Amino acid sequence: MAHERGGRRTQPASIYDVAALAGVSITTVSHTLSGKRRVSPESEARVRRAVDQLGYVPASFARNLQSGSTHVVALLVPDIRNDFYALIAKGAEDLAHQSGYGLILCNTSSDPVREESYLDLIRSRFIDGMVYAAGSHPTQLRLDSLRGRFPVVFADETFYGVSDVTSVTADHYAGGVLAGRHLAELGHTRAVMLTGPGNLVSSLERSQGFEDAFPGRIVRRAGAFDAASGRALIAELIASPEGLDGATAVFAGNDLMALGVLTALREAGLRCPDDLSVVGFDDVREAGYTDPRLTTVRQPAYEIGRQAMTHLIGEISTHDRRPHVAQLDRLAVELVVRGSTAESATAAR
Amino acid sequence: MAHERGGRRTQPASIYDVAALAGVSITTVSHTLSGKRRVSPESEARVRRAVDQLGYVPASFARNLQSGSTHVVALLVPDIRNDFYALIAKGAEDLAHQSGYGLILCNTSSDPVREESYLDLIRSRFIDGMVYAAGSHPTQLRLDSLRGRFPVVFADETFYGVSDVTSVTADHYAGGVLAGRHLAELGHTRAVMLTGPGNLVSSLERSQGFEDAFPGRIVRRAGAFDAASGRALIAELIASPEGLDGATAVFAGNDLMALGVLTALREAGLRCPDDLSVVGFDDVREAGYTDPRLTTVRQPAYEIGRQAMTHLIGEISTHDRRPHVAQLDRLAVELVVRGSTAESATAAR
DNA sequence: TTGTATGCGTTATCAT
DNA sequence: ATGATAACGCATACAA
């Protein structure tokens, strides 16, 4: 258990140091550790003793140089504080770990520069592959620089017109339908729909599903997938001349927006669900604690992460052996009815 | 922009491929890219064209082999879904990125096996250093295997009797005092204190602070730092023969426990803060959305992550030049008063 | 059962 | 201004 006291660090031992101390060749050291060839009990004992004494651990980059792979993969997310992505991360990590892969979690903060710097990890082969769940539509350029060159799987978002990349997403359209039908069944005839960024397939599909399922009139507002945006959009609407204009329900593009809506309602002195029913999307942890607790469309986030990672590791292991076939997984969503939705009473003020 | 269509991947280009295509030596390629030596404009142009054409990016592990370092660091956390750690991660990542380091986020799920596997990342020099915020007391063995050999900084938790390791934590004791004083000022004379794991310095210090500041009688219950534990402990107490035994307030060891307490109260038909005031610790995102919103002691989580990473990168860059001096940073906490605490009325039932 | 020598892709050293 | 070659730490083909 030799370790330096007092702070000055010692150079890590190399395989040569171990071999010298044990009085054998580096080949024997290598094979003792890998078990790929028989080693005499005496040699093995000497090697193990030397390894312990020096605290030797093989340098990964030297191994990688041989094998060409690092057995580490990455997951790109836009915001790790969003519970939806945190849960995707958990699913991805569990599977990666099961498969003997390490997982790097990369948080882009929706910053293209940072995203780009993380993409360099795969270009420089620091990692073997990547699950891209950055919650944004990567530019065609970025996509092209990766496609066909490195193992990449998309999660959460998917892309129209790109057939050669595997993706795992929830069934956003079905979720929108669920939300629309739910509000319709509660007797609502006028609703506000808060949508996310217009370039995101997920946002588009949710909206489309809602529009197809909700028979009443819909007021549309577009914003960002966060609480501040949800709050601002509703506050703006309330403050406008026509106000909510008879709307008795809101379908928020995701839970964060819905949380913002709840805040805006409280600030405006309106009550949920009495004055306005609210439906979110995702089912993040906060949704179970709000007042009232949020009715929402649950995405199987953990499963999305898990599946995406399954595909990725599959692609990596069959890497250059055979052309890979793109998959498109659609996972089922589920309506979680809680307190933020109720029967439509009279039109709000 | 050459990329393979149809799935079969091409071998990444090496520096030799670039040199051959450009009609120069690998030395010139290397220097063109690194800028460490002058290269004629013609050579440079030829090299750049070849690099673009082949999509060449230097293999990181080959560089690492030379330099011995990877310019990547890691952050170890127990649960990325806990907003407290997510925020630490954000702080750590922002600073790492600013300093030109990549950050690997490692989620241990409080699993010692997984933690151990992540520690191998540093032992094998896949990363240059690590911020350990795993929310647990690492065994002496684990600690010894790292101390003095690799750059490690502790965040959130600290350790008694270990003088040669830098750590950055909030002032847990002061936080406990803040909570105790707050409840005392509201007129509470009997409180329940839910503590976290007894081997955690953070938990111990919070409890000690609370005990020193709260003049009344305190019922103590120990559990885990999660919602399920907080919920179970309070439910148990309520169901016991003596019930809450006159207690009008609860100090939960952290916010997750406090969220559990809120759930247990709702399930038992008790109201917060009317029947029971609740104070948490951390100020996670959920605390701003609960009903009522949670009074809590805010830790500067972002700053903790940022500071810890600052120290780590400092240690790395002065690595074997001079013996490093251990630091012990204590960051100030702040009481955030919201709706879950109120003047003590009569004792709950 | 063990050891020698080569190669992995890059940077650094030393020539030219 | 450029190039040949050693060196980094390991795995492995080949030799003994």
Tab-separated table of N, CA, C and O in Angstrom, chain B residues 65-173:
chain	number	residue	atom	x	y	z
B	65	LEU	N	-0.521	9.166	-25.034
B	65	LEU	CA	0.625	8.305	-24.822
B	65	LEU	C	1.882	9.169	-24.706
B	65	LEU	O	2.765	8.911	-23.906
B	66	GLN	N	1.929	10.197	-25.522
B	66	GLN	CA	3.053	11.130	-25.476
B	66	GLN	C	3.012	12.002	-24.227
B	66	GLN	O	3.958	12.070	-23.471
B	67	SER	N	1.882	12.651	-24.056
B	67	SER	CA	1.792	13.670	-23.007
B	67	SER	C	1.549	13.079	-21.625
B	67	SER	O	1.844	13.699	-20.619
B	68	GLY	N	0.982	11.880	-21.578
B	68	GLY	CA	0.682	11.289	-20.287
B	68	GLY	C	-0.575	11.845	-19.651
B	68	GLY	O	-0.946	11.449	-18.549
B	69	SER	N	-1.233	12.758	-20.333
B	69	SER	CA	-2.469	13.294	-19.755
B	69	SER	C	-3.541	13.423	-20.829
B	69	SER	O	-3.251	13.516	-22.016
B	70	THR	N	-4.766	13.420	-20.392
B	70	THR	CA	-5.871	13.384	-21.348
B	70	THR	C	-6.664	14.681	-21.430
B	70	THR	O	-7.512	14.835	-22.296
B	71	HIS	N	-6.432	15.577	-20.476
B	71	HIS	CA	-7.226	16.800	-20.431
B	71	HIS	C	-8.710	16.528	-20.253
B	71	HIS	O	-9.555	17.273	-20.756
B	72	VAL	N	-8.993	15.451	-19.587
B	72	VAL	CA	-10.381	15.139	-19.243
B	72	VAL	C	-10.423	14.810	-17.760
B	72	VAL	O	-9.539	14.136	-17.248
B	73	VAL	N	-11.415	15.326	-17.073
B	73	VAL	CA	-11.570	15.040	-15.650
B	73	VAL	C	-12.959	14.463	-15.401
B	73	VAL	O	-13.803	14.480	-16.296
B	74	ALA	N	-13.162	13.952	-14.211
B	74	ALA	CA	-14.453	13.342	-13.917
B	74	ALA	C	-15.062	13.923	-12.654
B	74	ALA	O	-14.366	14.452	-11.791
B	75	LEU	N	-16.365	13.823	-12.585
B	75	LEU	CA	-17.098	14.197	-11.379
B	75	LEU	C	-17.926	12.998	-10.959
B	75	LEU	O	-18.713	12.477	-11.758
B	76	LEU	N	-17.727	12.557	-9.734
B	76	LEU	CA	-18.448	11.391	-9.238
B	76	LEU	C	-19.605	11.849	-8.363
B	76	LEU	O	-19.395	12.534	-7.366
B	77	VAL	N	-20.811	11.478	-8.743
B	77	VAL	CA	-21.989	11.810	-7.922
B	77	VAL	C	-22.810	10.545	-7.662
B	77	VAL	O	-22.752	9.598	-8.440
B	78	PRO	N	-23.587	10.557	-6.580
B	78	PRO	CA	-24.357	9.364	-6.231
B	78	PRO	C	-25.673	9.272	-6.999
B	78	PRO	O	-26.198	8.186	-7.214
B	79	ASP	N	-26.219	10.411	-7.388
B	79	ASP	CA	-27.546	10.386	-8.014
B	79	ASP	C	-27.773	11.666	-8.793
B	79	ASP	O	-28.060	12.707	-8.232
B	80	ILE	N	-27.669	11.548	-10.073
B	80	ILE	CA	-27.767	12.728	-10.911
B	80	ILE	C	-29.190	13.275	-10.962
B	80	ILE	O	-29.420	14.417	-11.337
B	81	ARG	N	-30.173	12.473	-10.566
B	81	ARG	CA	-31.557	12.963	-10.550
B	81	ARG	C	-31.823	13.867	-9.359
B	81	ARG	O	-32.831	14.557	-9.305
B	82	ASN	N	-30.917	13.828	-8.386
B	82	ASN	CA	-31.022	14.772	-7.276
B	82	ASN	C	-30.500	16.117	-7.780
B	82	ASN	O	-29.335	16.260	-8.124
B	83	ASP	N	-31.381	17.087	-7.779
B	83	ASP	CA	-31.045	18.386	-8.358
B	83	ASP	C	-29.802	19.009	-7.724
B	83	ASP	O	-29.068	19.747	-8.369
B	84	PHE	N	-29.573	18.699	-6.465
B	84	PHE	CA	-28.397	19.230	-5.791
B	84	PHE	C	-27.123	18.809	-6.527
B	84	PHE	O	-26.243	19.639	-6.811
B	85	TYR	N	-27.039	17.556	-6.871
B	85	TYR	CA	-25.859	17.071	-7.585
B	85	TYR	C	-25.843	17.532	-9.041
B	85	TYR	O	-24.790	17.769	-9.617
B	86	ALA	N	-27.038	17.648	-9.604
B	86	ALA	CA	-27.108	18.128	-10.983
B	86	ALA	C	-26.530	19.538	-11.063
B	86	ALA	O	-25.842	19.896	-12.019
B	87	LEU	N	-26.791	20.311	-10.022
B	87	LEU	CA	-26.311	21.689	-10.012
B	87	LEU	C	-24.804	21.745	-9.747
B	87	LEU	O	-24.089	22.564	-10.337
B	88	ILE	N	-24.335	20.881	-8.889
B	88	ILE	CA	-22.887	20.766	-8.680
B	88	ILE	C	-22.233	20.435	-10.020
B	88	ILE	O	-21.211	21.010	-10.399
B	89	ALA	N	-22.858	19.517	-10.735
B	89	ALA	CA	-22.318	19.087	-12.017
B	89	ALA	C	-22.225	20.256	-12.984
B	89	ALA	O	-21.253	20.405	-13.721
B	90	LYS	N	-23.234	21.078	-12.960
B	90	LYS	CA	-23.262	22.217	-13.872
B	90	LYS	C	-22.109	23.175	-13.553
B	90	LYS	O	-21.400	23.644	-14.455
B	91	GLY	N	-21.920	23.428	-12.280
B	91	GLY	CA	-20.833	24.313	-11.873
B	91	GLY	C	-19.477	23.742	-12.249
B	91	GLY	O	-18.606	24.437	-12.780
B	92	ALA	N	-19.327	22.471	-11.983
B	92	ALA	CA	-18.058	21.809	-12.281
B	92	ALA	C	-17.801	21.815	-13.785
B	92	ALA	O	-16.691	22.079	-14.237
B	93	GLU	N	-18.849	21.544	-14.524
B	93	GLU	CA	-18.676	21.458	-15.965
B	93	GLU	C	-18.345	22.815	-16.578
B	93	GLU	O	-17.471	22.916	-17.447
B	94	ASP	N	-19.035	23.837	-16.116
B	94	ASP	CA	-18.764	25.167	-16.652
B	94	ASP	C	-17.299	25.523	-16.458
B	94	ASP	O	-16.636	26.003	-17.371
B	95	LEU	N	-16.794	25.264	-15.274
B	95	LEU	CA	-15.411	25.634	-15.041
B	95	LEU	C	-14.433	24.764	-15.823
B	95	LEU	O	-13.466	25.260	-16.395
B	96	ALA	N	-14.708	23.480	-15.842
B	96	ALA	CA	-13.828	22.574	-16.588
B	96	ALA	C	-13.757	23.018	-18.046
B	96	ALA	O	-12.678	23.102	-18.632
B	97	HIS	N	-14.913	23.309	-18.579
B	97	HIS	CA	-14.968	23.679	-19.981
B	97	HIS	C	-14.198	24.969	-20.243
B	97	HIS	O	-13.454	25.072	-21.217
B	98	GLN	N	-14.368	25.921	-19.359
B	98	GLN	CA	-13.630	27.184	-19.471
B	98	GLN	C	-12.130	26.945	-19.483
B	98	GLN	O	-11.379	27.655	-20.136
B	99	SER	N	-11.705	25.963	-18.714
B	99	SER	CA	-10.279	25.713	-18.576
B	99	SER	C	-9.758	24.755	-19.635
B	99	SER	O	-8.628	24.288	-19.547
B	100	GLY	N	-10.613	24.423	-20.585
B	100	GLY	CA	-10.159	23.552	-21.650
B	100	GLY	C	-10.153	22.082	-21.295
B	100	GLY	O	-9.512	21.279	-21.960
B	101	TYR	N	-10.878	21.724	-20.261
B	101	TYR	CA	-10.972	20.317	-19.889
B	101	TYR	C	-12.338	19.755	-20.235
B	101	TYR	O	-13.343	20.451	-20.140
B	102	GLY	N	-12.367	18.515	-20.613
B	102	GLY	CA	-13.631	17.815	-20.776
B	102	GLY	C	-14.040	17.239	-19.438
B	102	GLY	O	-13.190	16.967	-18.596
B	103	LEU	N	-15.328	17.078	-19.250
B	103	LEU	CA	-15.789	16.528	-17.976
B	103	LEU	C	-16.620	15.272	-18.179
B	103	LEU	O	-17.583	15.254	-18.936
B	104	ILE	N	-16.238	14.238	-17.478
B	104	ILE	CA	-17.021	13.014	-17.456
B	104	ILE	C	-17.864	13.035	-16.201
B	104	ILE	O	-17.344	13.237	-15.111
B	105	LEU	N	-19.156	12.852	-16.365
B	105	LEU	CA	-20.046	12.815	-15.221
B	105	LEU	C	-20.318	11.363	-14.892
B	105	LEU	O	-20.854	10.625	-15.714
B	106	CYS	N	-19.923	10.951	-13.705
B	106	CYS	CA	-20.099	9.551	-13.333
B	106	CYS	C	-21.143	9.417	-12.245
B	106	CYS	O	-21.013	10.001	-11.179
B	107	ASN	N	-22.155	8.652	-12.527
B	107	ASN	CA	-23.265	8.476	-11.607
B	107	ASN	C	-23.133	7.111	-10.941
B	107	ASN	O	-23.279	6.086	-11.578
B	108	THR	N	-22.877	7.092	-9.634
B	108	THR	CA	-22.611	5.792	-9.007
B	108	THR	C	-23.875	5.076	-8.553
B	108	THR	O	-23.829	3.905	-8.232
B	109	SER	N	-24.985	5.805	-8.499
B	109	SER	CA	-26.211	5.233	-7.932
B	109	SER	C	-25.933	4.678	-6.539
B	109	SER	O	-26.584	3.726	-6.108
B	110	SER	N	-24.977	5.269	-5.866
B	110	SER	CA	-24.594	4.821	-4.521
B	110	SER	C	-24.197	3.350	-4.494
B	110	SER	O	-24.302	2.697	-3.466
B	111	ASP	N	-23.761	2.862	-5.633
B	111	ASP	CA	-23.355	1.464	-5.710
B	111	ASP	C	-21.829	1.388	-5.636
B	111	ASP	O	-21.131	1.878	-6.518
B	112	PRO	N	-21.300	0.770	-4.591
B	112	PRO	CA	-19.850	0.710	-4.401
B	112	PRO	C	-19.146	0.040	-5.574
B	112	PRO	O	-18.034	0.422	-5.926
B	113	VAL	N	-19.799	-0.934	-6.164
B	113	VAL	CA	-19.184	-1.623	-7.297
B	113	VAL	C	-19.013	-0.662	-8.468
B	113	VAL	O	-17.962	-0.588	-9.089
B	114	ARG	N	-20.084	0.077	-8.725
B	114	ARG	CA	-19.997	1.011	-9.834
B	114	ARG	C	-19.003	2.116	-9.517
B	114	ARG	O	-18.235	2.547	-10.369
B	115	GLU	N	-19.009	2.553	-8.275
B	115	GLU	CA	-18.052	3.584	-7.872
B	115	GLU	C	-16.628	3.100	-8.117
B	115	GLU	O	-15.794	3.821	-8.672
B	116	GLU	N	-16.401	1.880	-7.718
B	116	GLU	CA	-15.067	1.308	-7.887
B	116	GLU	C	-14.675	1.286	-9.373
B	116	GLU	O	-13.546	1.599	-9.738
B	117	SER	N	-15.633	0.931	-10.200
B	117	SER	CA	-15.317	0.844	-11.627
B	117	SER	C	-15.004	2.228	-12.186
B	117	SER	O	-14.213	2.371	-13.106
B	118	TYR	N	-15.615	3.240	-11.626
B	118	TYR	CA	-15.318	4.596	-12.079
B	118	TYR	C	-13.960	5.064	-11.562
B	118	TYR	O	-13.264	5.828	-12.221
B	119	LEU	N	-13.607	4.597	-10.379
B	119	LEU	CA	-12.296	4.975	-9.851
B	119	LEU	C	-11.187	4.412	-10.740
B	119	LEU	O	-10.088	4.962	-10.805
B	120	ASP	N	-11.491	3.322	-11.412
B	120	ASP	CA	-10.497	2.758	-12.327
B	120	ASP	C	-10.166	3.720	-13.469
B	120	ASP	O	-9.090	3.639	-14.049
B	121	LEU	N	-11.084	4.600	-13.758
B	121	LEU	CA	-10.818	5.574	-14.815
B	121	LEU	C	-9.601	6.416	-14.470
B	121	LEU	O	-8.795	6.750	-15.331
B	122	ILE	N	-9.485	6.744	-13.205
B	122	ILE	CA	-8.349	7.591	-12.819
B	122	ILE	C	-7.106	6.744	-12.616
B	122	ILE	O	-5.997	7.130	-12.975
B	123	ARG	N	-7.285	5.563	-12.080
B	123	ARG	CA	-6.135	4.679	-11.868
B	123	ARG	C	-5.484	4.316	-13.195
B	123	ARG	O	-4.272	4.180	-13.289
B	124	SER	N	-6.316	4.155	-14.202
B	124	SER	CA	-5.765	3.774	-15.507
B	124	SER	C	-5.386	5.013	-16.314
B	124	SER	O	-5.055	4.923	-17.484
B	125	ARG	N	-5.488	6.155	-15.675
B	125	ARG	CA	-5.102	7.437	-16.291
B	125	ARG	C	-5.908	7.776	-17.540
B	125	ARG	O	-5.405	8.429	-18.445
B	126	PHE	N	-7.157	7.272	-17.551
B	126	PHE	CA	-8.064	7.654	-18.624
B	126	PHE	C	-8.472	9.106	-18.418
B	126	PHE	O	-8.812	9.823	-19.342
B	127	ILE	N	-8.463	9.526	-17.173
B	127	ILE	CA	-8.743	10.922	-16.838
B	127	ILE	C	-7.595	11.478	-16.003
B	127	ILE	O	-6.824	10.724	-15.424
B	128	ASP	N	-7.506	12.790	-15.966
B	128	ASP	CA	-6.395	13.432	-15.260
B	128	ASP	C	-6.673	13.664	-13.779
B	128	ASP	O	-5.747	13.882	-13.002
B	129	GLY	N	-7.941	13.649	-13.406
B	129	GLY	CA	-8.265	13.921	-12.018
B	129	GLY	C	-9.745	13.763	-11.784
B	129	GLY	O	-10.504	13.487	-12.716
B	130	MET	N	-10.148	13.949	-10.542
B	130	MET	CA	-11.531	13.660	-10.217
B	130	MET	C	-12.033	14.507	-9.053
B	130	MET	O	-11.318	14.730	-8.083
B	131	VAL	N	-13.259	14.967	-9.198
B	131	VAL	CA	-13.940	15.584	-8.060
B	131	VAL	C	-14.866	14.525	-7.495
B	131	VAL	O	-15.737	14.006	-8.201
B	132	TYR	N	-14.657	14.210	-6.253
B	132	TYR	CA	-15.428	13.151	-5.614
B	132	TYR	C	-16.563	13.769	-4.818
B	132	TYR	O	-16.341	14.364	-3.776
B	133	ALA	N	-17.763	13.628	-5.364
B	133	ALA	CA	-18.945	14.143	-4.665
B	133	ALA	C	-19.947	13.012	-4.545
B	133	ALA	O	-21.139	13.179	-4.756
B	134	ALA	N	-19.438	11.848	-4.224
B	134	ALA	CA	-20.278	10.652	-4.256
B	134	ALA	C	-21.222	10.550	-3.062
B	134	ALA	O	-21.927	9.573	-2.913
B	135	GLY	N	-21.207	11.565	-2.217
B	135	GLY	CA	-22.190	11.589	-1.137
B	135	GLY	C	-22.083	10.437	-0.168
B	135	GLY	O	-23.030	10.087	0.511
B	136	SER	N	-20.930	9.840	-0.135
B	136	SER	CA	-20.749	8.768	0.831
B	136	SER	C	-19.334	8.869	1.361
B	136	SER	O	-18.480	9.523	0.780
B	137	HIS	N	-19.116	8.216	2.442
B	137	HIS	CA	-17.786	8.222	3.008
B	137	HIS	C	-17.021	7.080	2.356
B	137	HIS	O	-17.327	5.918	2.588
B	138	PRO	N	-16.031	7.396	1.525
B	138	PRO	CA	-15.320	6.294	0.889
B	138	PRO	C	-14.552	5.529	1.953
B	138	PRO	O	-14.117	6.099	2.945
B	139	THR	N	-14.404	4.284	1.725
B	139	THR	CA	-13.668	3.485	2.694
B	139	THR	C	-12.228	3.972	2.743
B	139	THR	O	-11.714	4.556	1.784
B	140	GLN	N	-11.601	3.716	3.840
B	140	GLN	CA	-10.222	4.125	4.020
B	140	GLN	C	-9.358	3.537	2.910
B	140	GLN	O	-8.479	4.197	2.366
B	141	LEU	N	-9.685	2.321	2.544
B	141	LEU	CA	-8.921	1.632	1.516
B	141	LEU	C	-8.976	2.396	0.194
B	141	LEU	O	-7.968	2.683	-0.436
B	142	ARG	N	-10.217	2.729	-0.176
B	142	ARG	CA	-10.398	3.442	-1.425
B	142	ARG	C	-9.655	4.765	-1.402
B	142	ARG	O	-9.019	5.156	-2.355
B	143	LEU	N	-9.765	5.419	-0.281
B	143	LEU	CA	-9.136	6.714	-0.146
B	143	LEU	C	-7.617	6.580	-0.294
B	143	LEU	O	-6.973	7.326	-1.029
B	144	ASP	N	-7.075	5.598	0.403
B	144	ASP	CA	-5.634	5.403	0.378
B	144	ASP	C	-5.114	5.108	-1.018
B	144	ASP	O	-4.016	5.493	-1.374
B	145	SER	N	-5.926	4.398	-1.783
B	145	SER	CA	-5.449	4.006	-3.106
B	145	SER	C	-5.376	5.209	-4.048
B	145	SER	O	-4.791	5.128	-5.103
B	146	LEU	N	-5.986	6.294	-3.652
B	146	LEU	CA	-5.979	7.470	-4.516
B	146	LEU	C	-5.099	8.584	-3.984
B	146	LEU	O	-4.406	9.260	-4.725
B	147	ARG	N	-5.155	8.768	-2.675
B	147	ARG	CA	-4.444	9.880	-2.067
B	147	ARG	C	-2.970	9.883	-2.416
B	147	ARG	O	-2.289	8.879	-2.314
B	148	GLY	N	-2.524	11.018	-2.796
B	148	GLY	CA	-1.103	11.164	-3.053
B	148	GLY	C	-0.676	10.581	-4.384
B	148	GLY	O	0.453	10.753	-4.803
B	149	ARG	N	-1.578	9.875	-5.044
B	149	ARG	CA	-1.185	9.291	-6.320
B	149	ARG	C	-1.870	10.004	-7.485
B	149	ARG	O	-1.318	10.130	-8.560
B	150	PHE	N	-3.101	10.445	-7.229
B	150	PHE	CA	-3.845	11.112	-8.284
B	150	PHE	C	-4.526	12.357	-7.741
B	150	PHE	O	-4.872	12.407	-6.573
B	151	PRO	N	-4.708	13.334	-8.606
B	151	PRO	CA	-5.402	14.545	-8.171
B	151	PRO	C	-6.872	14.238	-7.881
B	151	PRO	O	-7.617	13.824	-8.765
B	152	VAL	N	-7.254	14.403	-6.629
B	152	VAL	CA	-8.644	14.195	-6.225
B	152	VAL	C	-9.060	15.318	-5.298
B	152	VAL	O	-8.311	15.703	-4.402
B	153	VAL	N	-10.226	15.861	-5.528
B	153	VAL	CA	-10.776	16.886	-4.646
B	153	VAL	C	-12.146	16.416	-4.179
B	153	VAL	O	-12.922	15.877	-4.979
B	154	PHE	N	-12.438	16.595	-2.915
B	154	PHE	CA	-13.739	16.199	-2.406
B	154	PHE	C	-14.701	17.376	-2.401
B	154	PHE	O	-14.317	18.493	-2.043
B	155	ALA	N	-15.931	17.105	-2.806
B	155	ALA	CA	-16.943	18.146	-2.781
B	155	ALA	C	-18.131	17.668	-1.968
B	155	ALA	O	-18.423	16.476	-1.925
B	156	ASP	N	-18.783	18.609	-1.309
B	156	ASP	CA	-19.972	18.333	-0.514
B	156	ASP	C	-19.632	17.642	0.802
B	156	ASP	O	-19.931	18.149	1.867
B	157	GLU	N	-19.003	16.479	0.719
B	157	GLU	CA	-18.598	15.793	1.937
B	157	GLU	C	-17.145	16.115	2.255
B	157	GLU	O	-16.350	16.382	1.367
B	158	THR	N	-16.819	16.063	3.526
B	158	THR	CA	-15.417	16.196	3.881
B	158	THR	C	-15.105	15.073	4.862
B	158	THR	O	-15.950	14.261	5.178
B	159	PHE	N	-13.884	15.028	5.330
B	159	PHE	CA	-13.487	13.889	6.137
B	159	PHE	C	-12.646	14.332	7.313
B	159	PHE	O	-11.694	15.074	7.162
B	160	TYR	N	-13.012	13.838	8.454
B	160	TYR	CA	-12.241	14.161	9.637
B	160	TYR	C	-10.935	13.390	9.605
B	160	TYR	O	-10.880	12.249	9.171
B	161	GLY	N	-9.914	14.006	10.080
B	161	GLY	CA	-8.665	13.276	10.241
B	161	GLY	C	-7.913	13.029	8.950
B	161	GLY	O	-6.959	12.281	8.909
B	162	VAL	N	-8.350	13.649	7.883
B	162	VAL	CA	-7.620	13.510	6.634
B	162	VAL	C	-7.168	14.897	6.228
B	162	VAL	O	-7.964	15.719	5.813
B	163	SER	N	-5.900	15.132	6.387
B	163	SER	CA	-5.450	16.513	6.242
B	163	SER	C	-4.880	16.809	4.865
B	163	SER	O	-4.729	17.957	4.490
B	164	ASP	N	-4.586	15.785	4.112
B	164	ASP	CA	-3.869	16.053	2.865
B	164	ASP	C	-4.759	16.032	1.634
B	164	ASP	O	-4.302	15.832	0.526
B	165	VAL	N	-6.050	16.221	1.836
B	165	VAL	CA	-6.921	16.239	0.684
B	165	VAL	C	-7.789	17.496	0.710
B	165	VAL	O	-8.311	17.895	1.748
B	166	THR	N	-7.895	18.121	-0.445
B	166	THR	CA	-8.676	19.351	-0.547
B	166	THR	C	-10.161	19.034	-0.604
B	166	THR	O	-10.575	18.083	-1.249
B	167	SER	N	-10.956	19.841	0.086
B	167	SER	CA	-12.395	19.625	-0.026
B	167	SER	C	-13.146	20.949	-0.004
B	167	SER	O	-12.705	21.929	0.575
B	168	VAL	N	-14.276	20.945	-0.666
B	168	VAL	CA	-15.134	22.119	-0.763
B	168	VAL	C	-16.529	21.708	-0.317
B	168	VAL	O	-17.151	20.844	-0.938
B	169	THR	N	-16.984	22.303	0.741
B	169	THR	CA	-18.322	21.948	1.227
B	169	THR	C	-19.062	23.197	1.675
B	169	THR	O	-18.470	24.253	1.852
B	170	ALA	N	-20.364	23.040	1.852
B	170	ALA	CA	-21.139	24.120	2.428
B	170	ALA	C	-20.935	24.079	3.939
B	170	ALA	O	-20.444	23.088	4.479
B	171	ASP	N	-21.307	25.140	4.590
B	171	ASP	CA	-21.191	25.179	6.039
B	171	ASP	C	-22.439	24.521	6.637
B	171	ASP	O	-23.408	25.185	6.986
B	172	HIS	N	-22.377	23.206	6.729
B	172	HIS	CA	-23.538	22.445	7.180
B	172	HIS	C	-23.966	22.826	8.590
B	172	HIS	O	-25.144	22.941	8.882
B	173	TYR	N	-22.980	23.020	9.442
B	173	TYR	CA	-23.290	23.364	10.829
B	173	TYR	C	-24.093	24.668	10.883
B	173	TYR	O	-25.143	24.747	11.512
